[in-house]
mmCIF file of C-alpha atoms in Angstrom:
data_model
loop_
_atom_site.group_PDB
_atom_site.id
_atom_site.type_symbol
_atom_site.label_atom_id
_atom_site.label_comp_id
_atom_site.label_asym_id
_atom_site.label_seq_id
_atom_site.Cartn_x
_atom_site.Cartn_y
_atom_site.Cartn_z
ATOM 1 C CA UNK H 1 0.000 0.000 0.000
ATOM 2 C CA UNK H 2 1.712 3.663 -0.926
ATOM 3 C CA UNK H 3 1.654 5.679 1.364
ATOM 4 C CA UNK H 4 -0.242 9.391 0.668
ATOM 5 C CA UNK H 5 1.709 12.702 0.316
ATOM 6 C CA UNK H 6 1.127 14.005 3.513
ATOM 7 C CA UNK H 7 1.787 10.324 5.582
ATOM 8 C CA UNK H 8 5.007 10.340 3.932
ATOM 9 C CA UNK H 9 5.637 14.169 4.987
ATOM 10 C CA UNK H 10 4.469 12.960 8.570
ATOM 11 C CA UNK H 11 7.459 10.168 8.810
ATOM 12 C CA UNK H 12 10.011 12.132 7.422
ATOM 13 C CA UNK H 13 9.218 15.174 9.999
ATOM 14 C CA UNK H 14 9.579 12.610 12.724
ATOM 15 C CA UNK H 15 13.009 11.166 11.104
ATOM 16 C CA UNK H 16 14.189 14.833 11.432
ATOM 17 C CA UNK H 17 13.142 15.381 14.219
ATOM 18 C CA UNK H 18 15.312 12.633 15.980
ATOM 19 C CA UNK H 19 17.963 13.892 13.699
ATOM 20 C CA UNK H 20 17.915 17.250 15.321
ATOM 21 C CA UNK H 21 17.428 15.200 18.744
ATOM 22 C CA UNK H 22 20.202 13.318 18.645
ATOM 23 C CA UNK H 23 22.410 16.170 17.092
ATOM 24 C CA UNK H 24 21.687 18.242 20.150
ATOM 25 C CA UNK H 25 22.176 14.975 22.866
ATOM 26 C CA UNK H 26 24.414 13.166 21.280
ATOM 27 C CA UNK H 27 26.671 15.520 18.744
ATOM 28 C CA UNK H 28 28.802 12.919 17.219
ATOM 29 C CA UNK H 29 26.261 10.818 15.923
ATOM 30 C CA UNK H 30 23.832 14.017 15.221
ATOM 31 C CA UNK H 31 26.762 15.006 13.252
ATOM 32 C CA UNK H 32 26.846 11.845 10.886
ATOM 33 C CA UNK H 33 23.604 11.386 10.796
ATOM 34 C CA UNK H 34 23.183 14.928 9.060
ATOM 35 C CA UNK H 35 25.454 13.780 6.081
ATOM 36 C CA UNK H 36 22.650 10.234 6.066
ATOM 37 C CA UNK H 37 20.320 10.504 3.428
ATOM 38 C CA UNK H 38 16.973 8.627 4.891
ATOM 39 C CA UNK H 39 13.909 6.931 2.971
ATOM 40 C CA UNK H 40 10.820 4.840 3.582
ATOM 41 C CA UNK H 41 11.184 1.394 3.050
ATOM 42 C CA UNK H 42 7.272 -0.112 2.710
ATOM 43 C CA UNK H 43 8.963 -3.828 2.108
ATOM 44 C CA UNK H 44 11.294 -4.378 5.016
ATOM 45 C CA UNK H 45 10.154 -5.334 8.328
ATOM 46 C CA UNK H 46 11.744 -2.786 10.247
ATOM 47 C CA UNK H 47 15.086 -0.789 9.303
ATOM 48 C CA UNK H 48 18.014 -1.389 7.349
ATOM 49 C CA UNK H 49 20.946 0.370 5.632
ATOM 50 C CA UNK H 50 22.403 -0.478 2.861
ATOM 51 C CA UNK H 51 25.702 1.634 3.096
ATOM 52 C CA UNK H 52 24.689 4.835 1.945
ATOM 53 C CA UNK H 53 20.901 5.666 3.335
ATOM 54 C CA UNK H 54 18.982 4.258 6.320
ATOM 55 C CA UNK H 55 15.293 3.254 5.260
ATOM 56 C CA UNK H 56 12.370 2.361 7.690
ATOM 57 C CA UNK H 57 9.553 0.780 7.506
ATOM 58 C CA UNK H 58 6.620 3.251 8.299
ATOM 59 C CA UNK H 59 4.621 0.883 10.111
ATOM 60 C CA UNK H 60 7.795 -0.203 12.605
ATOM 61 C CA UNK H 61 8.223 3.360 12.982
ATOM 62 C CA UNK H 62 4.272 3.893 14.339
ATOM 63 C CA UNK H 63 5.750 1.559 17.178
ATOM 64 C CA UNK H 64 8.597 3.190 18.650
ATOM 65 C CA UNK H 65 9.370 5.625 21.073
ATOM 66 C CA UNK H 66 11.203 8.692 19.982
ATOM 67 C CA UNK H 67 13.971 7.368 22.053
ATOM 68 C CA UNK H 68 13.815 3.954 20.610
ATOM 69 C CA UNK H 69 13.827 5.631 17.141
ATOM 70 C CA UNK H 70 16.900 7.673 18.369
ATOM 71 C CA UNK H 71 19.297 4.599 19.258
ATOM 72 C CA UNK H 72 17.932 2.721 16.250
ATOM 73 C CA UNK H 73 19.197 6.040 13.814
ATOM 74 C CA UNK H 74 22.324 5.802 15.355
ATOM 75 C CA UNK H 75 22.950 2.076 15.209
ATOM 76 C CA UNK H 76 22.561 2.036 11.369
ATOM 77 C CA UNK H 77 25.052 5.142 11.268
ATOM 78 C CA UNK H 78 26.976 2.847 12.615
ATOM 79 C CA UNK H 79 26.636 0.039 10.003
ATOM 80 C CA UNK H 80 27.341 3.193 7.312
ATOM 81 C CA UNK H 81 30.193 4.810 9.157
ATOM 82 C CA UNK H 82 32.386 0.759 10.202
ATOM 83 C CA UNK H 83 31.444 0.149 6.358
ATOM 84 C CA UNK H 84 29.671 -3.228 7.570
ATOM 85 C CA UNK H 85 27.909 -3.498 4.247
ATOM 86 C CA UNK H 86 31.339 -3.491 2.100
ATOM 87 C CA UNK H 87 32.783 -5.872 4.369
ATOM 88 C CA UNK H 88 31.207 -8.576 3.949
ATOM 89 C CA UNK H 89 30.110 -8.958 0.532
ATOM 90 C CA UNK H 90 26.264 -8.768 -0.987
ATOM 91 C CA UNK H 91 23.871 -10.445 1.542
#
């Protein structure tokens, strides 16, 4: 199911959001996490990166916390900044 216009608007406000969270908590990862580009991701089950953007599925997303959403943001900056991705070949 695609998401409307305006639900799409509604998760990406809340994705910024924590960005501007944790850049104000947390600076080093805020300041990664700038330089992230971020997307929805309707057919994965709850977040992922593949090495260059962190997507989410909208409906895990409905079922976090902000701070939940937070440490997950940072773990996959993480996976992008340790180059996890490249290190292990295509999975």
């Amino acid at each position: 199911m695609a998401l409307s216009r305006e639900e799409q608007n509604k998760y990406f406000k809340r994705l910024a959001l924590s960005r501007l969270r944790i850049l104000v908590n947390q600076g080093f990862y805020g300041l990664l996490l700038m330089h992230a580009k971020l997307r929805l991701d309707e057919e994965c089950e709850t977040a992922y990166t593949d090495g260059s953007c962190i997507a989410f599925n909208p409906k895990f997303m409905d079922d976090l916390s902000d701070s939940e959403l937070d440490f997950i943001m940072m773990h996959e900056i993480m996976h992008i900044v340790l180059r996890h991705c490249f290190r292990y070949g295509k999975k």
